[in-house]
Amino acid sequence: MTTFAAARLVLGREIRAKLRDKAFLFSTVSFLLIIIASIAIPTLLDGGPTKVAVADSGSGQALRQAGFAIVEVPDAAAAERLVRDGDVEAAVVPGPGVIALDERPDEVVEALSTAPEVQLLDELPYNPALAILVPLAIAMLCYLTSLLFGLQIAQSVVEEKATRIVEILVSSVSPRALLAGKVAAMSILAFAQIALLAVVTVVGLKVTGSDAGLLDVIAPALGWFLPFFVLGFVMLATIWAGVGALAARQEDLGSTSGTAQMVVLIPFFAVIFLRDNPAALTVLSYVPLSSPMAMPIRIFQQDAAGWEPFVALGIVAVTAALLLAVGARIYEGSLLRTNTRTSIAAAWKTRSTAG
């Protein structure tokens, strides 16, 4: 059996096992519910445009342009009754004057006020809130996916070692084929989960009418995020398999995976805390471990030249190839050491030749 055929068999086995795993299914459903709730709840709580009673005919047009629902009344007394009954939030009476029950209606006052024209020389092409939300979403997506799926890879390897199933597996397939199938399976599942969440998010925004051009704004960043994420995930997945192979029992995983967790955690916090520092974010966009987060953020902020993503992606690809070789060697060198925890040095010196 060729290495490719063996890896394909392992891939199918891993995917079938994961699709029956209650923890994986629960996490997927939980993420879906969180996304659906985050889209649906604001829509359900939104009671529509604020109602304002208008007894002054000259104020109606300005309020309509500001998005208020106008209730026309014949005089100030009728407007006051609607305010007292709670049928409207405020009323505009001749003068003009504004009536409210117990709070100053600043939005109504602002809509009726004449403000000077403001010209922004460097206006953002998107809602300023997105400048915070989009970088956080990109960083969190990379961090959570790498950490959660990475830990699952490591736990799967440890489970096979603890039950000594690995000894049966490597008698039929090579450790390299076993590693390739396992990493490929988890990568496919990670991408499938993200794709599902993305589809649900897009459909939810479209159905509720909440997108407001959001998809057009983030499309370039998402387009580059995909190749960066693919290379970054595969790069880290092999390392997670390697640190999982270092452990002999689930109890050992906490100590053997500490380095891998720091490799995921440090770039995440660096990008989060330095996202508003252009010089620091530029440096991070070329560092392989933080590039999958930092470069898409720079593209979203329109701060990256057209050639920069290609260079950064090339650096990530080269680093991924090197870490794949390192992770594979550690994996092969420690896979059949089932009695005790293996050090990185010992795994590096003694590669498994089984299979």
Short mmCIF file of N, CA, C and O in Angstrom, two decimals, residues 69-121:
data_model
loop_
_atom_site.label_atom_id
_atom_site.label_comp_id
_atom_site.label_asym_id
_atom_site.label_seq_id
_atom_site.Cartn_x
_atom_site.Cartn_y
_atom_site.Cartn_z
N ALA A 69 -40.23 57.71 12.86
CA ALA A 69 -41.59 57.47 12.39
C ALA A 69 -42.46 58.64 12.85
O ALA A 69 -42.57 58.91 14.06
N ILE A 70 -43.06 59.35 11.93
CA ILE A 70 -43.80 60.58 12.24
C ILE A 70 -45.28 60.27 12.46
O ILE A 70 -45.91 59.55 11.69
N VAL A 71 -45.82 60.82 13.56
CA VAL A 71 -47.25 60.76 13.84
C VAL A 71 -47.76 62.19 13.86
O VAL A 71 -47.45 62.97 14.77
N GLU A 72 -48.47 62.57 12.83
CA GLU A 72 -48.95 63.94 12.73
C GLU A 72 -50.17 64.16 13.63
O GLU A 72 -51.09 63.33 13.67
N VAL A 73 -50.17 65.27 14.36
CA VAL A 73 -51.27 65.62 15.26
C VAL A 73 -51.68 67.07 14.99
O VAL A 73 -50.87 67.87 14.48
N PRO A 74 -52.92 67.45 15.34
CA PRO A 74 -53.40 68.80 14.99
C PRO A 74 -52.82 69.92 15.83
O PRO A 74 -52.68 71.05 15.37
N ASP A 75 -52.49 69.62 17.11
CA ASP A 75 -52.03 70.71 17.98
C ASP A 75 -51.13 70.18 19.08
O ASP A 75 -50.93 68.96 19.22
N ALA A 76 -50.58 71.06 19.89
CA ALA A 76 -49.65 70.70 20.96
C ALA A 76 -50.32 69.86 22.04
O ALA A 76 -49.68 68.98 22.64
N ALA A 77 -51.61 70.11 22.30
CA ALA A 77 -52.31 69.34 23.34
C ALA A 77 -52.41 67.87 22.94
O ALA A 77 -52.20 66.97 23.76
N ALA A 78 -52.71 67.62 21.69
CA ALA A 78 -52.79 66.23 21.22
C ALA A 78 -51.42 65.56 21.26
O ALA A 78 -51.30 64.38 21.61
N ALA A 79 -50.40 66.32 20.93
CA ALA A 79 -49.04 65.78 20.97
C ALA A 79 -48.65 65.42 22.40
O ALA A 79 -48.06 64.37 22.67
N GLU A 80 -49.01 66.28 23.35
CA GLU A 80 -48.68 66.02 24.76
C GLU A 80 -49.39 64.77 25.26
O GLU A 80 -48.82 63.98 26.02
N ARG A 81 -50.67 64.57 24.84
CA ARG A 81 -51.40 63.38 25.28
C ARG A 81 -50.70 62.11 24.79
O ARG A 81 -50.61 61.11 25.54
N LEU A 82 -50.24 62.10 23.55
CA LEU A 82 -49.55 60.92 23.02
C LEU A 82 -48.27 60.62 23.80
O LEU A 82 -47.94 59.46 24.06
N VAL A 83 -47.58 61.68 24.21
CA VAL A 83 -46.35 61.49 24.99
C VAL A 83 -46.69 60.91 26.36
O VAL A 83 -46.05 59.95 26.83
N ARG A 84 -47.72 61.46 27.02
CA ARG A 84 -48.10 60.98 28.35
C ARG A 84 -48.63 59.54 28.31
O ARG A 84 -48.42 58.76 29.23
N ASP A 85 -49.31 59.17 27.23
CA ASP A 85 -49.84 57.81 27.09
C ASP A 85 -48.77 56.80 26.67
O ASP A 85 -49.05 55.59 26.66
N GLY A 86 -47.59 57.27 26.32
CA GLY A 86 -46.52 56.36 25.92
C GLY A 86 -46.62 55.88 24.48
O GLY A 86 -45.91 54.95 24.09
N ASP A 87 -47.48 56.54 23.68
CA ASP A 87 -47.62 56.13 22.28
C ASP A 87 -46.47 56.63 21.43
O ASP A 87 -46.20 56.06 20.36
N VAL A 88 -45.82 57.70 21.84
CA VAL A 88 -44.65 58.24 21.13
C VAL A 88 -43.56 58.54 22.15
O VAL A 88 -43.84 58.72 23.34
N GLU A 89 -42.32 58.59 21.66
CA GLU A 89 -41.20 58.87 22.56
C GLU A 89 -41.07 60.36 22.84
O GLU A 89 -40.60 60.76 23.91
N ALA A 90 -41.44 61.18 21.87
CA ALA A 90 -41.31 62.62 22.01
C ALA A 90 -42.29 63.29 21.06
O ALA A 90 -42.93 62.64 20.23
N ALA A 91 -42.43 64.60 21.20
CA ALA A 91 -43.32 65.36 20.32
C ALA A 91 -42.67 66.69 19.99
O ALA A 91 -41.96 67.28 20.82
N VAL A 92 -42.91 67.14 18.77
CA VAL A 92 -42.42 68.45 18.32
C VAL A 92 -43.62 69.35 18.13
O VAL A 92 -44.54 69.03 17.37
N VAL A 93 -43.61 70.46 18.85
CA VAL A 93 -44.74 71.39 18.82
C VAL A 93 -44.29 72.70 18.17
O VAL A 93 -43.09 72.95 18.03
N PRO A 94 -45.25 73.56 17.76
CA PRO A 94 -44.87 74.82 17.11
C PRO A 94 -43.93 75.63 17.99
O PRO A 94 -44.04 75.66 19.21
N GLY A 95 -43.01 76.28 17.35
CA GLY A 95 -42.00 77.08 18.04
C GLY A 95 -40.67 77.13 17.32
O GLY A 95 -40.17 78.20 17.05
N PRO A 96 -40.05 76.00 16.98
CA PRO A 96 -40.46 74.65 17.43
C PRO A 96 -39.97 74.36 18.84
O PRO A 96 -39.00 74.94 19.31
N GLY A 97 -40.69 73.45 19.50
CA GLY A 97 -40.29 72.97 20.81
C GLY A 97 -40.43 71.47 20.86
O GLY A 97 -41.12 70.87 20.04
N VAL A 98 -39.75 70.85 21.81
CA VAL A 98 -39.75 69.39 21.93
C VAL A 98 -40.30 69.03 23.31
O VAL A 98 -39.87 69.59 24.33
N ILE A 99 -41.23 68.06 23.31
CA ILE A 99 -41.83 67.58 24.55
C ILE A 99 -41.41 66.11 24.74
O ILE A 99 -41.47 65.32 23.80
N ALA A 100 -41.02 65.78 25.96
CA ALA A 100 -40.70 64.38 26.29
C ALA A 100 -41.19 64.12 27.70
O ALA A 100 -41.51 65.06 28.45
N LEU A 101 -41.23 62.85 28.10
CA LEU A 101 -41.82 62.50 29.39
C LEU A 101 -40.84 62.71 30.54
O LEU A 101 -41.08 63.52 31.43
N ASP A 102 -39.72 61.97 30.56
CA ASP A 102 -38.81 62.08 31.70
C ASP A 102 -37.34 62.11 31.31
O ASP A 102 -36.48 62.24 32.18
N GLU A 103 -37.02 61.99 30.01
CA GLU A 103 -35.64 62.06 29.55
C GLU A 103 -35.53 62.97 28.35
O GLU A 103 -36.44 63.02 27.50
N ARG A 104 -34.43 63.68 28.27
CA ARG A 104 -34.21 64.58 27.14
C ARG A 104 -34.01 63.76 25.87
O ARG A 104 -33.10 62.91 25.81
N PRO A 105 -34.81 63.96 24.81
CA PRO A 105 -34.67 63.18 23.57
C PRO A 105 -33.57 63.77 22.68
O PRO A 105 -33.84 64.49 21.71
N ASP A 106 -32.34 63.44 23.00
CA ASP A 106 -31.20 64.06 22.32
C ASP A 106 -31.21 63.79 20.82
O ASP A 106 -30.81 64.66 20.02
N GLU A 107 -31.65 62.59 20.40
CA GLU A 107 -31.64 62.27 18.97
C GLU A 107 -32.63 63.15 18.21
O GLU A 107 -32.35 63.57 17.08
N VAL A 108 -33.78 63.42 18.83
CA VAL A 108 -34.76 64.30 18.19
C VAL A 108 -34.21 65.72 18.11
O VAL A 108 -34.32 66.39 17.06
N VAL A 109 -33.61 66.18 19.19
CA VAL A 109 -33.03 67.53 19.21
C VAL A 109 -31.94 67.65 18.16
O VAL A 109 -31.85 68.65 17.43
N GLU A 110 -31.12 66.63 18.05
CA GLU A 110 -30.02 66.65 17.07
C GLU A 110 -30.57 66.68 15.64
O GLU A 110 -30.03 67.37 14.77
N ALA A 111 -31.66 65.93 15.39
CA ALA A 111 -32.24 65.91 14.05
C ALA A 111 -32.81 67.27 13.65
O ALA A 111 -32.83 67.63 12.47
N LEU A 112 -33.28 68.05 14.64
CA LEU A 112 -33.87 69.36 14.36
C LEU A 112 -32.84 70.48 14.35
O LEU A 112 -33.16 71.60 13.94
N SER A 113 -31.62 70.16 14.80
CA SER A 113 -30.59 71.19 14.88
C SER A 113 -29.86 71.35 13.55
O SER A 113 -29.73 70.39 12.78
N THR A 114 -29.35 72.51 13.31
CA THR A 114 -28.58 72.77 12.09
C THR A 114 -27.10 72.70 12.43
O THR A 114 -26.59 73.52 13.20
N ALA A 115 -26.44 71.71 11.87
CA ALA A 115 -25.02 71.51 12.15
C ALA A 115 -24.20 71.95 10.94
O ALA A 115 -24.65 71.84 9.79
N PRO A 116 -22.99 72.46 11.17
CA PRO A 116 -22.14 72.85 10.03
C PRO A 116 -21.69 71.62 9.24
O PRO A 116 -21.60 70.52 9.78
N GLU A 117 -21.43 71.80 7.97
CA GLU A 117 -20.96 70.70 7.13
C GLU A 117 -19.55 70.31 7.56
O GLU A 117 -18.68 71.17 7.74
N VAL A 118 -19.33 69.00 7.73
CA VAL A 118 -18.03 68.48 8.17
C VAL A 118 -17.39 67.70 7.03
O VAL A 118 -18.04 66.80 6.45
N GLN A 119 -16.15 68.01 6.70
CA GLN A 119 -15.42 67.29 5.65
C GLN A 119 -14.27 66.52 6.29
O GLN A 119 -13.39 67.12 6.91
N LEU A 120 -14.31 65.18 6.18
CA LEU A 120 -13.25 64.33 6.72
C LEU A 120 -12.21 64.05 5.63
O LEU A 120 -12.54 63.56 4.55
N LEU A 121 -10.97 64.39 5.91
CA LEU A 121 -9.92 64.21 4.92
C LEU A 121 -9.47 62.76 4.81
O LEU A 121 -8.94 62.34 3.78
#
